[in-house]
XYZ file of C-alpha atoms in Angstrom:
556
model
C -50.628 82.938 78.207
C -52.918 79.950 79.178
C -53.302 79.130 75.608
C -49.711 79.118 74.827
C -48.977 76.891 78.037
C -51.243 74.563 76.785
C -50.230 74.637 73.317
C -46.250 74.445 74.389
C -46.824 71.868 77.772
C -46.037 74.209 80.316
C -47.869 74.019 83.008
C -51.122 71.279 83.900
C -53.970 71.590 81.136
C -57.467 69.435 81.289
C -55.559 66.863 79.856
C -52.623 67.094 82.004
C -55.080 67.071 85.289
C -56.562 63.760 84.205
C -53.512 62.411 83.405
C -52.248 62.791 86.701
C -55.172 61.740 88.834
C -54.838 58.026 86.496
C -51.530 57.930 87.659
C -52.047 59.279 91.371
C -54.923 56.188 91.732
C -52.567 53.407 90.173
C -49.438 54.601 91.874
C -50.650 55.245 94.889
C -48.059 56.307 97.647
C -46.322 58.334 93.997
C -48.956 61.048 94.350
C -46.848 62.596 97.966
C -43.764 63.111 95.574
C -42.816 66.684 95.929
C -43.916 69.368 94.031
C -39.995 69.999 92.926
C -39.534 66.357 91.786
C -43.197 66.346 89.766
C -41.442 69.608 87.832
C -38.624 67.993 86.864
C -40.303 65.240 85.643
C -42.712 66.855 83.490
C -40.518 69.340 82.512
C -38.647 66.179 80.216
C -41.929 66.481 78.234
C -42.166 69.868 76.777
C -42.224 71.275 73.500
C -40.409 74.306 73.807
C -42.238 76.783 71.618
C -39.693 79.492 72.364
C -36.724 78.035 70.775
C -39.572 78.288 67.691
C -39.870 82.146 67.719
C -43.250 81.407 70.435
C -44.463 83.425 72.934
C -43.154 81.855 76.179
C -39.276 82.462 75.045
C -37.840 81.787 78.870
C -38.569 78.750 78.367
C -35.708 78.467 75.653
C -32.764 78.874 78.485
C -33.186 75.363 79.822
C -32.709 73.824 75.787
C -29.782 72.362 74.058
C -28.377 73.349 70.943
C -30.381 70.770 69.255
C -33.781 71.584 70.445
C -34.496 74.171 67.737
C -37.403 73.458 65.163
C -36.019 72.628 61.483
C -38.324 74.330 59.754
C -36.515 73.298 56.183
C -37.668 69.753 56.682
C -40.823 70.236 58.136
C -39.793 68.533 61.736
C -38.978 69.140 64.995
C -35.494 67.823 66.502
C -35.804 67.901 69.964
C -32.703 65.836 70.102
C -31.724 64.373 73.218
C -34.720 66.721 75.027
C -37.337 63.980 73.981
C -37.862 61.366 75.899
C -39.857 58.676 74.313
C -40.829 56.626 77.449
C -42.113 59.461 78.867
C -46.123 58.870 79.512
C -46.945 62.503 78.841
C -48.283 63.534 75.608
C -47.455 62.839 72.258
C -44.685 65.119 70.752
C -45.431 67.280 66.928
C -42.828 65.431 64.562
C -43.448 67.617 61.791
C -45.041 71.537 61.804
C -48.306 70.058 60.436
C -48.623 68.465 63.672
C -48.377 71.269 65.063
C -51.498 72.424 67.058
C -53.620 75.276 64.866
C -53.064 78.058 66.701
C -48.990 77.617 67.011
C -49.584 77.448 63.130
C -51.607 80.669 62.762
C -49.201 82.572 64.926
C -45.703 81.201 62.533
C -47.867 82.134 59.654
C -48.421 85.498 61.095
C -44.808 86.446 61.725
C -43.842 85.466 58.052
C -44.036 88.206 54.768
C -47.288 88.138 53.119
C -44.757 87.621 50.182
C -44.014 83.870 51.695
C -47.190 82.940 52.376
C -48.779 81.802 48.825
C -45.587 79.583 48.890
C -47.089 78.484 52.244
C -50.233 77.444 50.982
C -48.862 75.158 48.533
C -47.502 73.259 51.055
C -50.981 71.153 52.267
C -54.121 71.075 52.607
C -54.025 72.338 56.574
C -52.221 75.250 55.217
C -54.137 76.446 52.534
C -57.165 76.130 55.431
C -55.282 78.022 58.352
C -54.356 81.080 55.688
C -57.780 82.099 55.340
C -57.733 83.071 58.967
C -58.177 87.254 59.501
C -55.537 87.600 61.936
C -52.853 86.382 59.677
C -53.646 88.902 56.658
C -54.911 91.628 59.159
C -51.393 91.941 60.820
C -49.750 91.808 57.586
C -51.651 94.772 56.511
C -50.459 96.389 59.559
C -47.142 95.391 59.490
C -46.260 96.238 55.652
C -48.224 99.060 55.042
C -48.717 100.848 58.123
C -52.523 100.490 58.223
C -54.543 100.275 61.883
C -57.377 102.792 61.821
C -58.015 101.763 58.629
C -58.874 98.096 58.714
C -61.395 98.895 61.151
C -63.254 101.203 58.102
C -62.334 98.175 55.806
C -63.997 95.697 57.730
C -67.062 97.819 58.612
C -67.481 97.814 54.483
C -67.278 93.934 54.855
C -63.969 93.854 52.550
C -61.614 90.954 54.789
C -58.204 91.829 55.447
C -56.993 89.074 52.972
C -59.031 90.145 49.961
C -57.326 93.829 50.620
C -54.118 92.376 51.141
C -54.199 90.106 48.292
C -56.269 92.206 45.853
C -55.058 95.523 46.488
C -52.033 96.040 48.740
C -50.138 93.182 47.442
C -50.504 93.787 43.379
C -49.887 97.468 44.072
C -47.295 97.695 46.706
C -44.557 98.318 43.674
C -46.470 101.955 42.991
C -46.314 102.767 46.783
C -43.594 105.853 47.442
C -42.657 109.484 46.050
C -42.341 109.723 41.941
C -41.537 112.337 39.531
C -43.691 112.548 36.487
C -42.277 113.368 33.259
C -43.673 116.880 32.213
C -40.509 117.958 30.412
C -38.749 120.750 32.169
C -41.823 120.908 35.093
C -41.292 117.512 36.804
C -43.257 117.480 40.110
C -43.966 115.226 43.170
C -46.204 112.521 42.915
C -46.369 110.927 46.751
C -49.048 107.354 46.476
C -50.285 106.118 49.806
C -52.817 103.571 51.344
C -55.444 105.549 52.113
C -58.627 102.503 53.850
C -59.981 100.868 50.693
C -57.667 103.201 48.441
C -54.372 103.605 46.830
C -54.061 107.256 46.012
C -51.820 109.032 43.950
C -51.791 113.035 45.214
C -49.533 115.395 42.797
C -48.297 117.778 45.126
C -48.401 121.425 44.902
C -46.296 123.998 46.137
C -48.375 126.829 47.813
C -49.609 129.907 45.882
C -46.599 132.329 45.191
C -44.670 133.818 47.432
C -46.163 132.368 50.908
C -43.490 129.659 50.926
C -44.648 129.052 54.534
C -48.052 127.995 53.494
C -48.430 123.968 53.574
C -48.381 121.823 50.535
C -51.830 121.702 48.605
C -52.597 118.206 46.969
C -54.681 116.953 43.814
C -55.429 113.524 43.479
C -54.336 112.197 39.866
C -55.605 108.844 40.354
C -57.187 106.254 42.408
C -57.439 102.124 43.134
C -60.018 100.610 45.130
C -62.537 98.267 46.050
C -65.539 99.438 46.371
C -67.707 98.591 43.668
C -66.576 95.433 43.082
C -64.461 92.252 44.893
C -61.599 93.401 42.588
C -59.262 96.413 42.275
C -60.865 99.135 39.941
C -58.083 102.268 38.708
C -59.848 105.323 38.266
C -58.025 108.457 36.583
C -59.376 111.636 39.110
C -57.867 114.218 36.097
C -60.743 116.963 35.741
C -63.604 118.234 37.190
C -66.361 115.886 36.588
C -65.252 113.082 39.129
C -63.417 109.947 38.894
C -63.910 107.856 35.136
C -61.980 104.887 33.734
C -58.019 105.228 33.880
C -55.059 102.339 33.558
C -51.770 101.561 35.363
C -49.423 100.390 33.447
C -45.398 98.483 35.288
C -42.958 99.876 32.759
C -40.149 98.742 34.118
C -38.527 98.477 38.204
C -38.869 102.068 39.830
C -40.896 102.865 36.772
C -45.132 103.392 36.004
C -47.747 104.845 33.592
C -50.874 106.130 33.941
C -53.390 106.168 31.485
C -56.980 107.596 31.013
C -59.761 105.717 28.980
C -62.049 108.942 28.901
C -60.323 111.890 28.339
C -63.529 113.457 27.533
C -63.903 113.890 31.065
C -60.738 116.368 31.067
C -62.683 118.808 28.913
C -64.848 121.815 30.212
C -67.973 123.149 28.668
C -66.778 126.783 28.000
C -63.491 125.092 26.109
C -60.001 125.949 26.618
C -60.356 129.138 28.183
C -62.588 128.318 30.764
C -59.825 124.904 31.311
C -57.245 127.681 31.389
C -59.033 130.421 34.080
C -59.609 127.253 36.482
C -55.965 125.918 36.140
C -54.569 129.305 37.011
C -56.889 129.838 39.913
C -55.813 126.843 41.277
C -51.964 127.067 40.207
C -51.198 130.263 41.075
C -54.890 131.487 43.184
C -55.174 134.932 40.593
C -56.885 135.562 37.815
C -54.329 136.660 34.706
C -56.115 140.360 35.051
C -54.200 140.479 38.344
C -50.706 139.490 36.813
C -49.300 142.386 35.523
C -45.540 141.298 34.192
C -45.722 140.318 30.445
C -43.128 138.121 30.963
C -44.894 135.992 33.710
C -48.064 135.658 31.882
C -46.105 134.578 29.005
C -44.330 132.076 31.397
C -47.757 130.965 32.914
C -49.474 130.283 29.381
C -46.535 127.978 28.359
C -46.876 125.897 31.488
C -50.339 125.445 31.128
C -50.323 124.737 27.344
C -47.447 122.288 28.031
C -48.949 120.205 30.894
C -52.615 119.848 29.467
C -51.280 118.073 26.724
C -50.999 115.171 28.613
C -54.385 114.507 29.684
C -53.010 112.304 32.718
C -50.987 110.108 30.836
C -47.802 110.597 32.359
C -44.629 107.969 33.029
C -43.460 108.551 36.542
C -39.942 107.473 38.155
C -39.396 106.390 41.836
C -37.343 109.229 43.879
C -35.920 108.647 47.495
C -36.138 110.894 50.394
C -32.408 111.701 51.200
C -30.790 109.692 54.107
C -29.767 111.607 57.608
C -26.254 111.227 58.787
C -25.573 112.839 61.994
C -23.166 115.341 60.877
C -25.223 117.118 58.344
C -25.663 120.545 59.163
C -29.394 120.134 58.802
C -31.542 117.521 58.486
C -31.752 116.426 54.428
C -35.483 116.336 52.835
C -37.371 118.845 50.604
C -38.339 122.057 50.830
C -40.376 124.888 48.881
C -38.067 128.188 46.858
C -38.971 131.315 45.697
C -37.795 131.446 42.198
C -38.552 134.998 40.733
C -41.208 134.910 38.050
C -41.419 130.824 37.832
C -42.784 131.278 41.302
C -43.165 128.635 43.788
C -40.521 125.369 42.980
C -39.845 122.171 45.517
C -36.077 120.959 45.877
C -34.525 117.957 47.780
C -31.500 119.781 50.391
C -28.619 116.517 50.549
C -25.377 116.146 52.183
C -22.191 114.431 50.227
C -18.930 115.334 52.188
C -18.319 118.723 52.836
C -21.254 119.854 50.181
C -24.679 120.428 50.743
C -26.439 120.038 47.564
C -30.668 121.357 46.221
C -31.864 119.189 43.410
C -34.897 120.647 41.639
C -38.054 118.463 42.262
C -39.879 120.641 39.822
C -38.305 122.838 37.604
C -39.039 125.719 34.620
C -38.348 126.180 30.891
C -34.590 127.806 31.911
C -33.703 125.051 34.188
C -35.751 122.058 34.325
C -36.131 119.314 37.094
C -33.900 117.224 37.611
C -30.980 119.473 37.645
C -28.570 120.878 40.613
C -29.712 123.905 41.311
C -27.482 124.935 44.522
C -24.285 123.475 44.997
C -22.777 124.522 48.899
C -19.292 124.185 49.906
C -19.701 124.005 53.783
C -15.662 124.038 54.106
C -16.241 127.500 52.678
C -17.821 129.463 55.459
C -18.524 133.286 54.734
C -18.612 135.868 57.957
C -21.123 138.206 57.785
C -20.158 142.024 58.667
C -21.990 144.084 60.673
C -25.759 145.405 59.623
C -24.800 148.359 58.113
C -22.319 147.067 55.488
C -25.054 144.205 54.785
C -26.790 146.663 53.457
C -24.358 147.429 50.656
C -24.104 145.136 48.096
C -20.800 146.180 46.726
C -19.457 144.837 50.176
C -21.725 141.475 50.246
C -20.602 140.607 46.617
C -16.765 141.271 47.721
C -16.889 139.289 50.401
C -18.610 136.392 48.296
C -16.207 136.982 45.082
C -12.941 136.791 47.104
C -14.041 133.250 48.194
C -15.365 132.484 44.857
C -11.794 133.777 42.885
C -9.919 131.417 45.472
C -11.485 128.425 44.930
C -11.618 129.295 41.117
C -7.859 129.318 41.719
C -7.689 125.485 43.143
C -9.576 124.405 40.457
C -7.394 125.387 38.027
C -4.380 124.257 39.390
C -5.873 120.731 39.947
C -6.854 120.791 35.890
C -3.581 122.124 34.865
C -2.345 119.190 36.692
C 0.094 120.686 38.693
C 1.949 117.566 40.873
C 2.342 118.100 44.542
C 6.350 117.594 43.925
C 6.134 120.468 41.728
C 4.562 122.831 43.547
C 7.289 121.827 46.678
C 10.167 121.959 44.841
C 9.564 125.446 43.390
C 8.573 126.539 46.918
C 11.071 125.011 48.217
C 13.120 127.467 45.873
C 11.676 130.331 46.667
C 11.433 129.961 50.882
C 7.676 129.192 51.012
C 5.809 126.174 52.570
C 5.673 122.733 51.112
C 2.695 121.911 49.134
C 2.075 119.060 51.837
C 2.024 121.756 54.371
C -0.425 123.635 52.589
C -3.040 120.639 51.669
C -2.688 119.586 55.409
C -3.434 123.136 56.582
C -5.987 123.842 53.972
C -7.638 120.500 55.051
C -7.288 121.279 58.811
C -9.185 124.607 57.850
C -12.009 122.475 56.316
C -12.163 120.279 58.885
C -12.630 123.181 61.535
C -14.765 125.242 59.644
C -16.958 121.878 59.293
C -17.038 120.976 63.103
C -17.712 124.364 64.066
C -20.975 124.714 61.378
C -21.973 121.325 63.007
C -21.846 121.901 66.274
C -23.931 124.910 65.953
C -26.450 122.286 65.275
C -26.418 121.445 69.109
C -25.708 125.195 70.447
C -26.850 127.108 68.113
C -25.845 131.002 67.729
C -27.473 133.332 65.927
C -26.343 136.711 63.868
C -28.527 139.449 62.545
C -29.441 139.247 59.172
C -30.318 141.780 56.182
C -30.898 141.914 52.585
C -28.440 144.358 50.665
C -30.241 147.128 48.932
C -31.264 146.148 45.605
C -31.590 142.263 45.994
C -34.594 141.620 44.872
C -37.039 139.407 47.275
C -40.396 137.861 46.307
C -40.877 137.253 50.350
C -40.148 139.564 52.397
C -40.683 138.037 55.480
C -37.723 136.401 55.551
C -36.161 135.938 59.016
C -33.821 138.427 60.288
C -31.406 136.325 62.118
C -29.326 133.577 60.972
C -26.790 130.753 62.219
C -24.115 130.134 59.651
C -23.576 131.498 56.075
C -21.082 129.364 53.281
C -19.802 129.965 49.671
C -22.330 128.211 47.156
C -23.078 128.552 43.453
C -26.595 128.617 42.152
C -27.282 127.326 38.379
C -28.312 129.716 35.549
C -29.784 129.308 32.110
C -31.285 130.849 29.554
C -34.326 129.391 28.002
C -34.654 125.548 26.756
C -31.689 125.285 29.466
C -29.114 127.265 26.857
C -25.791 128.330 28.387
C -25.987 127.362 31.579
C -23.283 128.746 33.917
C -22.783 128.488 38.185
C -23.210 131.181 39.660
C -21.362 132.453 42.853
C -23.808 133.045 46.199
C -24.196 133.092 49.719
C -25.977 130.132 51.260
C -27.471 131.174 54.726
C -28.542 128.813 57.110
C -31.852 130.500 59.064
C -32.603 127.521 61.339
C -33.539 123.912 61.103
C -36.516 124.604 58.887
C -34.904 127.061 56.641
C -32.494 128.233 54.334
C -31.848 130.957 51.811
C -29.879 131.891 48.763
C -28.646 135.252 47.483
C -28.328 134.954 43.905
C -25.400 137.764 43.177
C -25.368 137.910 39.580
C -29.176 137.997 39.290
C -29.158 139.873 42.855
C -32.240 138.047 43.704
C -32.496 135.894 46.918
C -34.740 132.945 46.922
C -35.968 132.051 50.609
C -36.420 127.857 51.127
C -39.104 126.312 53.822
C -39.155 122.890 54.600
C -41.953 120.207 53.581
C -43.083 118.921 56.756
C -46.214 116.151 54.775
C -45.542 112.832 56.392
C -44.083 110.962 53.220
C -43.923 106.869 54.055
C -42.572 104.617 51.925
C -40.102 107.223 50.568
C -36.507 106.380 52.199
C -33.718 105.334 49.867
C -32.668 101.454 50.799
C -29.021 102.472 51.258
C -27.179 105.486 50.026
C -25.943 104.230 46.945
C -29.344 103.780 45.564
C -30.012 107.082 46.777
C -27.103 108.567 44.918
C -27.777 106.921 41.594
C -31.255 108.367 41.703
C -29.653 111.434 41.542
C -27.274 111.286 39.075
C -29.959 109.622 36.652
C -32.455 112.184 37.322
C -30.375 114.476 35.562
C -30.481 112.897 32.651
C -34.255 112.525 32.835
C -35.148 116.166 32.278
C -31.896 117.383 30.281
C-alpha cells in the first residue's frame, strides 16, 4: 500500500515531505493551515490510479467522468481534475510516463496473448516484459499452475521462457481428445504437468470392477529439460521416452507422430508385445479367459490398435455443461458391456432426454455413437421385490411403455393433423386432440419435476435383478431412486443392423446409473469418472452439441 500511495499521490512521500517543508519556510504563517484544508489542496494533485484498474480503487469515488486513463491513445485525461498551477508534482501524460511499477502491474492484468503486441510498442516496454512477475502470474492465471513454478524455477527455467516456449505454443493441445482407433476411440486428457505437457490415454479399470479408478498411460510428452526449447517425446513402449512429432491439423484437431518406432518393438516379438498388452488391458493372461468369443474379441483389438505405432489424429471433446434441472450431474462414467468389457460414456441432458455417448466403443458399436437414449417424461414404477424377480413382469412393464410411445411416433410420421384427430373425436364423444397434447404434456412436466426434485429429497426403493439377466458386476446396489423408459443401441458386427432397443434406465444415486438391456437381458452397471479433467468444459452449449453430432460421424 505505501508503494501504491506513492506511485498514485496519495498520501506524503520523501518527495512530498520536502516539498512541504520549502513551502512551510517561504510561506511562513501557511504552515498553521489545518490539516482539512492541506487535504483538499493536495488532493487537486492526484493521479487516481483506481479509475486505471490500480490498487487503491476508493480513490475512484471522488473522480469525474473524464478522469479515466485512455489507454487507446496512450494518455491520461484527467480532464478538469488537473490542475496545472498546482506546485505538486508533475502529472504522467502518456502510460510511458507512467512510473515502472504502475506499468508492471497493467502488464500483469493483461492476456499473455496481448503482451507481444505490448512489446512492440517501445523500448520501456519491451524492458518491463522481461520482469518474472508479469509471466509468473500469467502462468498462474491461464493454466492453473502454483506449486509448479516453484519446481520450475528451482530447475532455473524463468516463468517467461515456460510461458513463451511451452505453455503458449502448446496451449491449443491442452483439453480431453478422442483418438481415432476406428471403432475403439478412447480418452486422451493433456495437462501441464511443472516443466511438462502430458498427454495420458485413459483407461478404464480391469473388467468388471467398474468402481476401480481410472488407470493412465502416458502417450506422449513436451518439455524443457534438456534444452532452452520445447522437445516432444513419443512415451509409446517400454523402453522410455524417444523422438516423436506434433503435428496442428486443423482447429480442435492434432497428430502425433513417432520418429523411432523401433522403440515400440519387444525382443521376444509379437507375442511377447501381445502377453504385456493384455496384462495391462485386461490384468489376465489369455490362459485365464476361457470364452472363445472374448479371446477372439481381445486379439482383434490388439491387432487393430498396434498398428498404429502412436500415430494417431485426435479430436477435441467437451465435458457436458450442468443445468440445474438435470436429474444428475452430466460427465462420464465407466459401463459394463458383456464380453467388450470395460467402456467410458459421456451421461448429457437435452430436454426431457438423458442421453450416453460412447467415449470408447467395440467392433458392434463403435465410439462415437448413442448408446442409451432416456426419456425422463417416461418414468417406469417398479413393483414390489418379488415380481422384480420375474422377468416376464419387468419386460411387461417396460414393453407397455415402449408400444405407447411406438404408437406417438407413428402417428406424428403418418402425419396425422391435430384438426384431424379433433374432428373425428369430436365424432365419436372423446377428448380433443388439444386436450390430450396439453394433458400428455402436463404428465411430462410432472413426471419431470417429481424425478428432479428427488435430486434434493431423495427417496429410495429396493432394487433387484430379474432372474436370468445376466450381470458382469454383481455388486450392484440394491436400492434405487427413480427408474425411466430408455432404449439401448444394438449391432451386429462392423456396426450391421443396428436397431434401439427397449430398457429400463435406473437411477442408483448421484454417482451411478444402470441399464437393463431386455432383448439381450443383460444389465450394464455405470460409475462415474471422478479424475479432475481442466481445460475440458464446452464454451457454450452449442459447441457442445455440435461435438456431438459430429462425433458420430467420426467413427461410423
Amino acid at each position: 500500500m505505501a508503494v501504491c500511495a506513492r506511485l498514485c499521490g496519495v498520501g506524503q512521500s520523501r518527495r512530498c515531505r520536502r516539498r512541504q517543508r520549502h513551502n512551510q519556510q517561504d510561506q511562513g504563517s501557511d504552515s498553521d493551515m489545518d490539516e482539512e484544508e492541506e487535504e483538499r489542496i493536495v488532493g487537486k494533485g492526484r493521479f487516481d490510479a483506481g479509475a486505471c484498474g490500480g490498487p487503491e480503487r476508493g480513490v475512484a469515488a471522488t473522480a469525474g467522468p473524464s478522469d479515466a486513463c485512455e489507454y487507446g491513445s496512450g494518455r491520461v485525461n484527467t480532464g478538469g481534475f488537473l490542475d496545472r498551477t498546482s506546485t505538486g508534482p508533475p502529472h504522467p501524460q502518456s502510460l510511458a510516463e507512467l512510473p515502472p511499477e504502475l506499468l508492471v502491474e497493467i502488464f500483469s492484468l493483461l492476456p499473455g496473448t496481448t503482451l507481444s503486441n505490448v512489446a512492440l510498442v517501445c523500448k520501456k516496454f519491451r524492458q518491463l516484459l522481461k520482469t518474472e512477475t508479469i509471466w509468473r502470474r500469467r502462468c498462474i492465471e491461464e493454466f492453473g499452475m502454483r506449486e509448479d513454478l516453484r519446481k520450475v524455477e528451482a530447475r532455473g527455467v524463468t516463468s517467461q521462457d515456460l510461458y513463451v516456449k511451452l505453455l503458449y505454443p502448446y496451449r491449443h493441445i491442452l483439453g480431453l481428445w478422442q483418438p481415432d482407433i476406428g471403432p475403439y476411440g478412447g480418452l486422451l486428457n493433456v495437462v501441464v504437468d511443472g516443466l511438462f505437457i502430458i498427454g495420458w490415454m485413459y483407461l478404464p479399470p480391469h473388467d468388471p470392477r467398474v468402481e476401480d479408478p481410472m488407470r493412465r498411460r502416458p502417450l506422449f510428452q513436451i518439455h524443457m529439460m534438456e534444452s532452452n526449447k520445447a522437445t516432444v517425446e513419443c512415451m509409446y513402449g517400454h523402453k522410455g521416452p524417444h523422438k516423436g512429432d506434433i503435428q496442428t491439423v486443423k482447429k480442435d484437431e492434432f497428430s502425433t507422430k513417432c520418429n523411432q518406432t523401433d522403440h515400440h518393438r519387444m525382443p521376444g516379438g509379437r507375442q511377447e508385445e501381445f502377453r504385456t498388452w493384455l496384462e495391462e488391458e485386461w490384468g489376465r493372461t489369455l490362459e485365464e479367459i476361457f470364452h472363445e468369443h472374448m479371446q477372439e474379441l481381445i486379439l482383434m483389438k490388439f491387432i487393430y490398435t498396434s498398428q498404429y505405432d502412436n500415430c494417431l489424429t485426435y479430436r477435441r471433446i467437451y465435458l457436458p455443461p450442468a443445468k440445474p434441472s438435470d436429474l444428475l450431474q452430466p460427465g462420464l462414467f465407466k459401463g459394463t458391456y458383456g464380453s467388450h468389457g470395460l467402456e467410458i460414456v459421456m451421461l448429457s441432458f437435452h430436454g426431457m432426454s438423458a442421453r450416453a455417448t460412447k467415449l470408447t466403443g467395440d467392433p458392434n458399436v463403435p465410439a462415437g455413437q448413442l448408446t442409451l437414449d432416456v426419456n425422463l417424461c417416461r418414468p417406469v414404477v417398479l413393483p414390489d421385490l418379488e415380481q422384480q424377480c420375474n422377468i416376464e413382469e419387468l419386460s411387461r412393464l417396460v414393453m407397455g411403455v415402449h408400444e405407447e410411445v411406438q404408437r406417438e411416433q407413428e402417428q406424428k410420421e403418418n402425419g396425422t393433423s391435430a384438426t384431424g384427430r379433433c374432428a373425428a373425436e369430436g365424432a365419436c364423444g372423446g377428448s380433443s386432440a388439444a386436450e390430450e397434447m396439453e394433458s400428455d404434456h402436463g404428465a411430462c412436466s410432472d413426471s419431470c419435476d417429481s424425478s428432479h426434485s428427488s435430486r434434493s429429497n431423495p427417496e429410495t426403493q429396493p432394487f433387484v435383478l430379474p432372474m436370468g439377466v445376466m450381470a458382469r458386476n454383481e455388486e450392484y446396489p440394491r436400492t434405487c431412486r427413480k427408474c425411466f423408459y430408455g432404449t439401448g443401441l444394438i449391432a451386429g458386427h462392423g456396426f450391421t443392423s443396428p436397431e434401439r432397443t427397449p430398457g429400463l434406465f435406473v437411477l442408483f444415486d448421484k454417482d451411478r446409473f444402470g441399464f437393463i438391456w431386455l432383448e439381450l437381458k443383460s444389465f450394464s452397471l455405470y460409475s462415474r469418472l471422478t479424475d479432475n479433467l481442466p481445460h475440458a468444459h464446452a464454451p457454450d452449449l452449442e459447441r457442445f452439441e455440435a461435438m456431438l453430432r459430429n462425433m458420430q460421424s467420426w467413427t461410423s
